[in-house]
Amino acid sequence: MKSVEVVDLFCGVGGLTHGLQKAGLKVVAGVDIDPKCQYPFEVNNGAKFHLKSVGDLKRSEVSEWFSAADITVLAGCAPCQPFSRYSQGPRGKKDDKWKLLYDFQRLIIETGPTIVTMENVPQLIKFDVFSDFVTSLERHKYHISYKLVECEKYGLPQTRKRLVLLASKLGEIELINPTHSKPAQYLTVKNVIHGLPRLRAGKTSTKDLLHKSSSLSALNLERIKASKPGGTWRDWPENLVAECHKKTTGHNYVSVYGRMEWDKPSPTVTTQFFGFGNGRFGHPTQNRAISLREGAILQSFPPSYQFTAPGEQLDMKTTGRLIGNAVPVRLGEVIGKSITKHIKSYVGSDC
């Protein structure tokens, strides 16, 4: 029997790891620079967390984590902020986060994993760092494929678009076909969060401390009451419209202060999804923004996934950031199934 082991770089709270494990892969280690990630990563996944910058990782450390595995998988989702359309323009190679992809590239070349996977924002493909990454892997005899993934077509209740790359020394590798080909098949907001307890703005469920919503000012409470699912602030009475939106420069910024729709996937869950004014994050029927738990479920984390250690105070901003930055579990599972299918096609079921 051939053994397969995975090391997850930039692992965060374990979204990718959890998905890979659901697909049957064994993740032996996760690496991240954020100490807030250690508890959720370890307690939910049973893998060892290493608090360290990927830029400081050495070949010997990664090789030791892989132990004597026959097939090794190195996974990495470097922070996307330098490439994201939500950033104020590309920051260039002076940004420390930019060079993390080069660090990932270095570790691939130094450790020679059998399979590599990388997930990031679609905009990454426009930058030299991506073409450098692909060229380097090709030079080291990897077979490479990459594609823009519309996550709702793979069973994520969210219209999230991501760039997914797979590379292998075994042979040709590609992502599995979409599992939900028609809009009528997509998972919706209602499918996944409808059954959660009702909640008022600023309150926390007694049954689940993560089911917590942000408070609303009196003005924003009136605004959300005037908001329609799928609508915009243009639906509001004139007295509720913000002054900045009345100006010519702000009139077209309609993707804030909106409610989600029950019968569609949610918009992309960002690090600020818990704030009503930060996007279309209003609950479809309740007068509040979605809760931390609802955001995690839309990211396809199981309802039981733990983000805060017992006795630790829950911080909305920190936990929201961890959830929004995560690779959706479902996308991790799709990547994992693609890898296991690929391995079986070249090695057989003997793994």
Short mmCIF file of C-alpha atoms in Angstrom, two decimals:
data_model
loop_
_atom_site.label_atom_id
_atom_site.label_comp_id
_atom_site.label_asym_id
_atom_site.label_seq_id
_atom_site.Cartn_x
_atom_site.Cartn_y
_atom_site.Cartn_z
CA MET A 1 0.00 0.00 0.00
CA LYS A 2 1.38 3.39 -0.98
CA SER A 3 1.05 6.21 1.55
CA VAL A 4 -0.02 9.75 0.67
CA GLU A 5 0.69 12.73 2.92
CA VAL A 6 -0.09 16.45 2.62
CA VAL A 7 1.55 19.56 4.07
CA ASP A 8 -0.69 22.64 3.98
CA LEU A 9 1.22 25.93 3.76
CA PHE A 10 -0.66 29.15 4.66
CA CYS A 11 -3.16 26.79 6.31
CA GLY A 12 -5.21 29.38 8.20
CA VAL A 13 -7.97 27.82 10.30
CA GLY A 14 -7.95 24.68 8.18
CA GLY A 15 -10.54 25.10 5.42
CA LEU A 16 -8.38 23.48 2.76
CA THR A 17 -7.09 20.84 5.17
CA HIS A 18 -10.61 19.91 6.28
CA GLY A 19 -11.70 19.53 2.67
CA LEU A 20 -8.66 17.47 1.70
CA GLN A 21 -9.29 15.16 4.64
CA LYS A 22 -12.94 14.77 3.65
CA ALA A 23 -11.62 13.57 0.29
CA GLY A 24 -9.52 10.91 2.03
CA LEU A 25 -6.10 12.59 2.09
CA LYS A 26 -3.94 12.65 5.21
CA VAL A 27 -2.73 16.12 6.19
CA VAL A 28 0.28 15.80 8.48
CA ALA A 29 1.11 19.47 9.06
CA GLY A 30 -0.16 23.00 8.60
CA VAL A 31 1.92 26.18 8.58
CA ASP A 32 0.73 29.72 9.24
CA ILE A 33 2.07 32.92 10.76
CA ASP A 34 -1.14 33.73 12.66
CA PRO A 35 -1.27 32.23 16.18
CA LYS A 36 -5.08 32.58 16.18
CA CYS A 37 -5.21 29.76 13.63
CA GLN A 38 -3.60 27.10 15.83
CA TYR A 39 -6.59 26.13 17.95
CA PRO A 40 -9.15 25.79 15.14
CA PHE A 41 -6.67 24.08 12.84
CA GLU A 42 -5.61 21.44 15.36
CA VAL A 43 -8.86 20.77 17.22
CA ASN A 44 -10.92 20.32 14.05
CA ASN A 45 -8.40 18.44 11.96
CA GLY A 46 -6.10 16.49 14.25
CA ALA A 47 -3.01 17.68 12.38
CA LYS A 48 -0.02 19.51 13.80
CA PHE A 49 0.08 23.30 13.43
CA HIS A 50 3.43 25.06 13.02
CA LEU A 51 3.53 28.76 13.85
CA LYS A 52 6.02 29.98 11.30
CA SER A 53 6.40 32.15 8.21
CA VAL A 54 6.64 30.11 5.03
CA GLY A 55 9.52 32.40 4.10
CA ASP A 56 11.51 30.97 7.02
CA LEU A 57 10.75 27.33 6.29
CA LYS A 58 13.65 25.08 5.41
CA ARG A 59 13.74 22.06 3.17
CA SER A 60 14.68 19.78 6.07
CA GLU A 61 11.56 20.75 8.06
CA VAL A 62 9.11 20.01 5.26
CA SER A 63 10.89 16.77 4.36
CA GLU A 64 10.72 15.65 7.99
CA TRP A 65 6.97 16.29 8.16
CA PHE A 66 6.46 14.11 5.09
CA SER A 67 8.39 11.31 6.86
CA ALA A 68 8.52 8.32 4.52
CA ALA A 69 5.40 8.91 2.43
CA ASP A 70 5.41 7.39 -1.05
CA ILE A 71 3.39 10.25 -2.53
CA THR A 72 3.70 13.77 -1.15
CA VAL A 73 1.37 16.72 -1.72
CA LEU A 74 2.39 20.31 -1.02
CA ALA A 75 -0.56 22.69 -0.84
CA GLY A 76 -0.46 26.45 -0.59
CA CYS A 77 -2.82 29.41 -0.70
CA ALA A 78 -0.65 32.46 -0.21
CA PRO A 79 -2.41 35.60 1.09
CA CYS A 80 -4.28 37.12 -1.84
CA GLN A 81 -4.32 40.79 -0.84
CA PRO A 82 -1.59 41.93 -3.28
CA PHE A 83 -3.61 40.54 -6.19
CA SER A 84 -7.21 41.05 -5.07
CA ARG A 85 -9.51 43.50 -6.86
CA TYR A 86 -10.53 44.67 -3.38
CA SER A 87 -7.03 46.08 -2.86
CA GLN A 88 -6.23 49.61 -3.91
CA GLY A 89 -4.20 48.53 -6.92
CA PRO A 90 -1.30 46.05 -7.10
CA ARG A 91 1.31 46.70 -4.47
CA GLY A 92 4.24 45.32 -6.40
CA LYS A 93 7.15 43.23 -5.24
CA LYS A 94 7.83 45.57 -2.32
CA ASP A 95 4.90 43.96 -0.55
CA ASP A 96 6.14 41.15 1.70
CA LYS A 97 3.09 39.05 0.88
CA TRP A 98 3.97 39.17 -2.82
CA LYS A 99 7.17 37.25 -2.24
CA LEU A 100 5.36 34.45 -0.39
CA LEU A 101 4.50 32.86 -3.73
CA TYR A 102 8.20 32.82 -4.55
CA ASP A 103 8.82 31.20 -1.17
CA PHE A 104 6.22 28.56 -2.01
CA GLN A 105 7.93 28.04 -5.35
CA ARG A 106 11.29 27.66 -3.60
CA LEU A 107 9.96 24.99 -1.26
CA ILE A 108 8.47 23.04 -4.16
CA ILE A 109 11.80 22.98 -5.96
CA GLU A 110 13.75 22.14 -2.79
CA THR A 111 11.47 19.33 -1.54
CA GLY A 112 10.19 17.94 -4.85
CA PRO A 113 6.66 16.90 -3.81
CA THR A 114 4.84 14.50 -6.11
CA ILE A 115 1.83 16.80 -6.39
CA VAL A 116 1.31 20.54 -5.86
CA THR A 117 -1.89 22.51 -5.49
CA MET A 118 -2.35 26.24 -5.22
CA GLU A 119 -5.53 28.32 -4.79
CA ASN A 120 -5.78 32.08 -5.11
CA VAL A 121 -7.79 34.96 -6.55
CA PRO A 122 -8.34 35.02 -10.34
CA GLN A 123 -6.38 38.28 -10.68
CA LEU A 124 -3.17 36.45 -9.82
CA ILE A 125 -2.97 35.12 -13.37
CA LYS A 126 -2.22 38.65 -14.64
CA PHE A 127 1.00 39.01 -12.66
CA ASP A 128 4.55 37.96 -13.49
CA VAL A 129 4.80 36.02 -10.25
CA PHE A 130 2.24 33.52 -11.56
CA SER A 131 3.97 32.99 -14.91
CA ASP A 132 7.28 32.65 -13.03
CA PHE A 133 5.65 30.02 -10.79
CA VAL A 134 4.30 28.00 -13.72
CA THR A 135 7.55 28.24 -15.71
CA SER A 136 9.58 27.06 -12.72
CA LEU A 137 7.35 24.00 -12.19
CA GLU A 138 7.46 23.12 -15.89
CA ARG A 139 11.23 23.34 -15.81
CA HIS A 140 11.20 20.77 -13.00
CA LYS A 141 9.07 18.31 -15.00
CA TYR A 142 5.66 18.96 -13.50
CA HIS A 143 2.52 18.47 -15.55
CA ILE A 144 0.38 21.55 -14.85
CA SER A 145 -3.24 22.59 -15.24
CA TYR A 146 -5.07 25.60 -13.87
CA LYS A 147 -8.53 27.05 -14.25
CA LEU A 148 -10.89 29.70 -12.97
CA VAL A 149 -13.38 27.96 -10.69
CA GLU A 150 -16.91 29.25 -10.15
CA CYS A 151 -17.44 27.69 -6.74
CA GLU A 152 -21.23 27.53 -6.93
CA LYS A 153 -20.79 24.98 -9.75
CA TYR A 154 -19.03 22.69 -7.28
CA GLY A 155 -21.59 22.79 -4.49
CA LEU A 156 -20.54 25.88 -2.54
CA PRO A 157 -23.52 28.09 -1.58
CA GLN A 158 -21.55 31.16 -2.61
CA THR A 159 -20.65 32.94 -5.86
CA ARG A 160 -16.93 32.79 -5.22
CA LYS A 161 -14.42 32.68 -8.07
CA ARG A 162 -10.96 31.26 -7.48
CA LEU A 163 -7.91 30.27 -9.49
CA VAL A 164 -6.93 26.65 -8.80
CA LEU A 165 -3.66 25.15 -10.00
CA LEU A 166 -2.72 21.47 -9.89
CA ALA A 167 0.68 20.07 -10.79
CA SER A 168 2.02 16.50 -10.73
CA LYS A 169 5.13 14.52 -11.53
CA LEU A 170 3.02 11.42 -12.15
CA GLY A 171 1.35 12.72 -15.32
CA GLU A 172 -1.50 14.89 -16.56
CA ILE A 173 -3.73 16.22 -13.78
CA GLU A 174 -6.87 18.33 -13.79
CA LEU A 175 -9.74 19.41 -11.58
CA ILE A 176 -12.81 17.17 -11.60
CA ASN A 177 -15.82 18.31 -13.62
CA PRO A 178 -18.40 20.62 -11.99
CA THR A 179 -20.93 18.81 -9.83
CA HIS A 180 -23.69 21.42 -10.20
CA SER A 181 -24.01 22.43 -13.84
CA LYS A 182 -27.29 24.40 -13.79
CA PRO A 183 -28.36 27.36 -11.62
CA ALA A 184 -31.37 25.35 -10.47
CA GLN A 185 -28.92 22.87 -8.89
CA TYR A 186 -26.88 25.45 -6.97
CA LEU A 187 -27.00 25.40 -3.19
CA THR A 188 -28.69 28.53 -1.89
CA VAL A 189 -28.52 30.64 1.24
CA LYS A 190 -31.81 29.11 2.33
CA ASN A 191 -30.52 25.57 1.83
CA VAL A 192 -27.76 26.03 4.38
CA ILE A 193 -28.71 28.64 7.02
CA HIS A 194 -32.50 28.65 7.09
CA GLY A 195 -32.68 26.37 10.12
CA LEU A 196 -30.45 28.41 12.42
CA PRO A 197 -32.11 30.09 15.43
CA ARG A 198 -33.48 33.58 14.87
CA LEU A 199 -31.22 36.32 16.13
CA ARG A 200 -31.45 40.03 16.78
CA ALA A 201 -28.71 42.47 15.81
CA GLY A 202 -25.96 42.58 18.43
CA LYS A 203 -27.07 39.33 20.09
CA THR A 204 -25.54 35.88 20.53
CA SER A 205 -27.33 32.54 20.45
CA THR A 206 -27.37 30.68 23.76
CA LYS A 207 -26.90 27.42 21.86
CA ASP A 208 -23.91 28.45 19.76
CA LEU A 209 -21.57 31.30 20.72
CA LEU A 210 -20.43 31.66 17.11
CA HIS A 211 -23.98 32.42 16.05
CA LYS A 212 -23.40 36.05 16.93
CA SER A 213 -24.35 39.14 14.95
CA SER A 214 -22.97 42.66 14.97
CA SER A 215 -24.98 45.46 16.52
CA LEU A 216 -26.61 48.09 14.32
CA SER A 217 -26.90 51.82 14.86
CA ALA A 218 -30.41 53.25 14.88
CA LEU A 219 -29.81 54.61 11.37
CA ASN A 220 -28.58 51.28 9.98
CA LEU A 221 -31.48 49.48 11.61
CA GLU A 222 -33.83 51.71 9.66
CA ARG A 223 -31.78 51.12 6.53
CA ILE A 224 -31.92 47.34 6.74
CA LYS A 225 -35.66 47.47 7.41
CA ALA A 226 -35.98 49.39 4.15
CA SER A 227 -33.75 46.93 2.24
CA LYS A 228 -35.10 44.31 -0.14
CA PRO A 229 -33.42 40.91 -0.73
CA GLY A 230 -31.20 41.37 -3.77
CA GLY A 231 -31.89 45.12 -3.81
CA THR A 232 -29.66 48.12 -3.15
CA TRP A 233 -29.64 51.33 -1.14
CA ARG A 234 -31.42 52.90 -4.09
CA ASP A 235 -34.57 51.26 -2.73
CA TRP A 236 -34.40 53.40 0.42
CA PRO A 237 -36.24 56.63 1.16
CA GLU A 238 -34.09 59.69 0.42
CA ASN A 239 -33.54 60.45 4.12
CA LEU A 240 -31.73 57.11 4.66
CA VAL A 241 -29.27 57.39 1.76
CA ALA A 242 -25.70 58.20 2.79
CA GLU A 243 -24.35 61.55 1.59
CA CYS A 244 -21.45 59.87 -0.21
CA HIS A 245 -23.90 57.84 -2.33
CA LYS A 246 -25.78 60.96 -3.38
CA LYS A 247 -22.64 62.30 -5.07
CA THR A 248 -21.83 61.42 -8.68
CA THR A 249 -18.67 59.61 -7.56
CA GLY A 250 -20.59 57.29 -5.22
CA HIS A 251 -23.84 56.79 -7.09
CA ASN A 252 -22.77 53.51 -8.71
CA TYR A 253 -21.45 51.86 -5.54
CA VAL A 254 -24.49 49.68 -5.02
CA SER A 255 -22.91 46.48 -3.72
CA VAL A 256 -23.01 47.63 -0.09
CA TYR A 257 -25.87 47.80 2.40
CA GLY A 258 -27.69 44.92 0.71
CA ARG A 259 -29.63 41.85 1.78
CA MET A 260 -28.85 38.36 0.54
CA GLU A 261 -31.52 36.40 -1.31
CA TRP A 262 -32.86 33.11 0.06
CA ASP A 263 -33.05 31.37 -3.30
CA LYS A 264 -29.58 32.16 -4.62
CA PRO A 265 -26.02 31.47 -3.47
CA SER A 266 -24.55 34.20 -1.28
CA PRO A 267 -22.10 36.79 -2.61
CA THR A 268 -18.41 36.19 -1.94
CA VAL A 269 -17.79 35.96 1.80
CA THR A 270 -15.06 38.50 2.64
CA THR A 271 -13.22 39.16 5.89
CA GLN A 272 -15.85 41.79 6.82
CA PHE A 273 -18.97 39.76 6.04
CA PHE A 274 -20.40 40.33 9.53
CA GLY A 275 -20.98 44.05 8.85
CA PHE A 276 -24.19 45.16 7.11
CA GLY A 277 -22.47 48.10 5.41
CA ASN A 278 -19.55 46.07 4.06
CA GLY A 279 -21.35 44.35 1.17
CA ARG A 280 -24.50 42.38 0.49
CA PHE A 281 -24.34 40.73 3.89
CA GLY A 282 -27.76 41.56 5.30
CA HIS A 283 -29.79 38.52 6.36
CA PRO A 284 -32.55 37.78 3.83
CA THR A 285 -35.41 38.23 6.33
CA GLN A 286 -34.00 39.22 9.74
CA ASN A 287 -32.96 42.81 10.43
CA ARG A 288 -29.26 42.21 10.91
CA ALA A 289 -26.08 41.19 9.11
CA ILE A 290 -25.36 37.49 8.92
CA SER A 291 -23.72 35.96 11.98
CA LEU A 292 -20.24 34.54 12.25
CA ARG A 293 -21.66 31.02 12.16
CA GLU A 294 -23.74 31.77 9.10
CA GLY A 295 -20.65 33.13 7.35
CA ALA A 296 -18.71 30.00 8.28
CA ILE A 297 -21.49 27.76 6.94
CA LEU A 298 -21.57 29.71 3.68
CA GLN A 299 -17.83 28.97 3.56
CA SER A 300 -18.92 25.30 3.91
CA PHE A 301 -17.43 24.77 7.36
CA PRO A 302 -19.47 22.19 9.30
CA PRO A 303 -21.87 23.76 11.84
CA SER A 304 -19.79 22.21 14.62
CA TYR A 305 -16.45 23.70 13.49
CA GLN A 306 -14.74 25.44 16.40
CA PHE A 307 -12.91 28.74 15.94
CA THR A 308 -12.30 29.84 19.53
CA ALA A 309 -10.89 27.86 22.45
CA PRO A 310 -13.19 27.27 25.45
CA GLY A 311 -13.02 30.25 27.79
CA GLU A 312 -11.47 32.51 25.15
CA GLN A 313 -13.37 35.69 24.40
CA LEU A 314 -14.84 35.76 20.91
CA ASP A 315 -13.68 38.75 18.89
CA MET A 316 -15.93 39.54 15.91
CA LYS A 317 -13.26 41.21 13.80
CA THR A 318 -10.62 38.52 14.31
CA THR A 319 -12.96 35.59 13.81
CA GLY A 320 -14.55 37.21 10.77
CA ARG A 321 -11.13 37.67 9.24
CA LEU A 322 -10.20 34.02 9.84
CA ILE A 323 -13.44 32.78 8.29
CA GLY A 324 -13.33 35.14 5.32
CA ASN A 325 -9.69 34.35 4.56
CA ALA A 326 -10.25 30.59 4.62
CA VAL A 327 -10.30 28.30 1.61
CA PRO A 328 -13.89 27.04 1.54
CA VAL A 329 -14.03 23.47 2.82
CA ARG A 330 -16.04 22.36 -0.20
CA LEU A 331 -13.40 23.71 -2.60
CA GLY A 332 -10.75 21.88 -0.58
CA GLU A 333 -12.77 18.69 -0.93
CA VAL A 334 -13.05 19.16 -4.70
CA ILE A 335 -9.29 19.67 -4.94
CA GLY A 336 -8.76 16.60 -2.76
CA LYS A 337 -11.06 14.45 -4.91
CA SER A 338 -9.20 15.61 -8.01
CA ILE A 339 -5.91 14.57 -6.44
CA THR A 340 -7.15 11.16 -5.28
CA LYS A 341 -8.68 10.48 -8.71
CA HIS A 342 -5.38 11.44 -10.34
CA ILE A 343 -3.32 9.22 -8.04
CA LYS A 344 -5.57 6.23 -8.67
CA SER A 345 -5.35 6.73 -12.41
CA TYR A 346 -1.54 6.49 -12.30
CA VAL A 347 -0.88 4.30 -9.28
CA GLY A 348 -4.11 2.33 -9.05
CA SER A 349 -6.23 1.79 -5.96
CA ASP A 350 -3.18 0.63 -4.01
CA CYS A 351 -2.98 3.83 -1.95
#
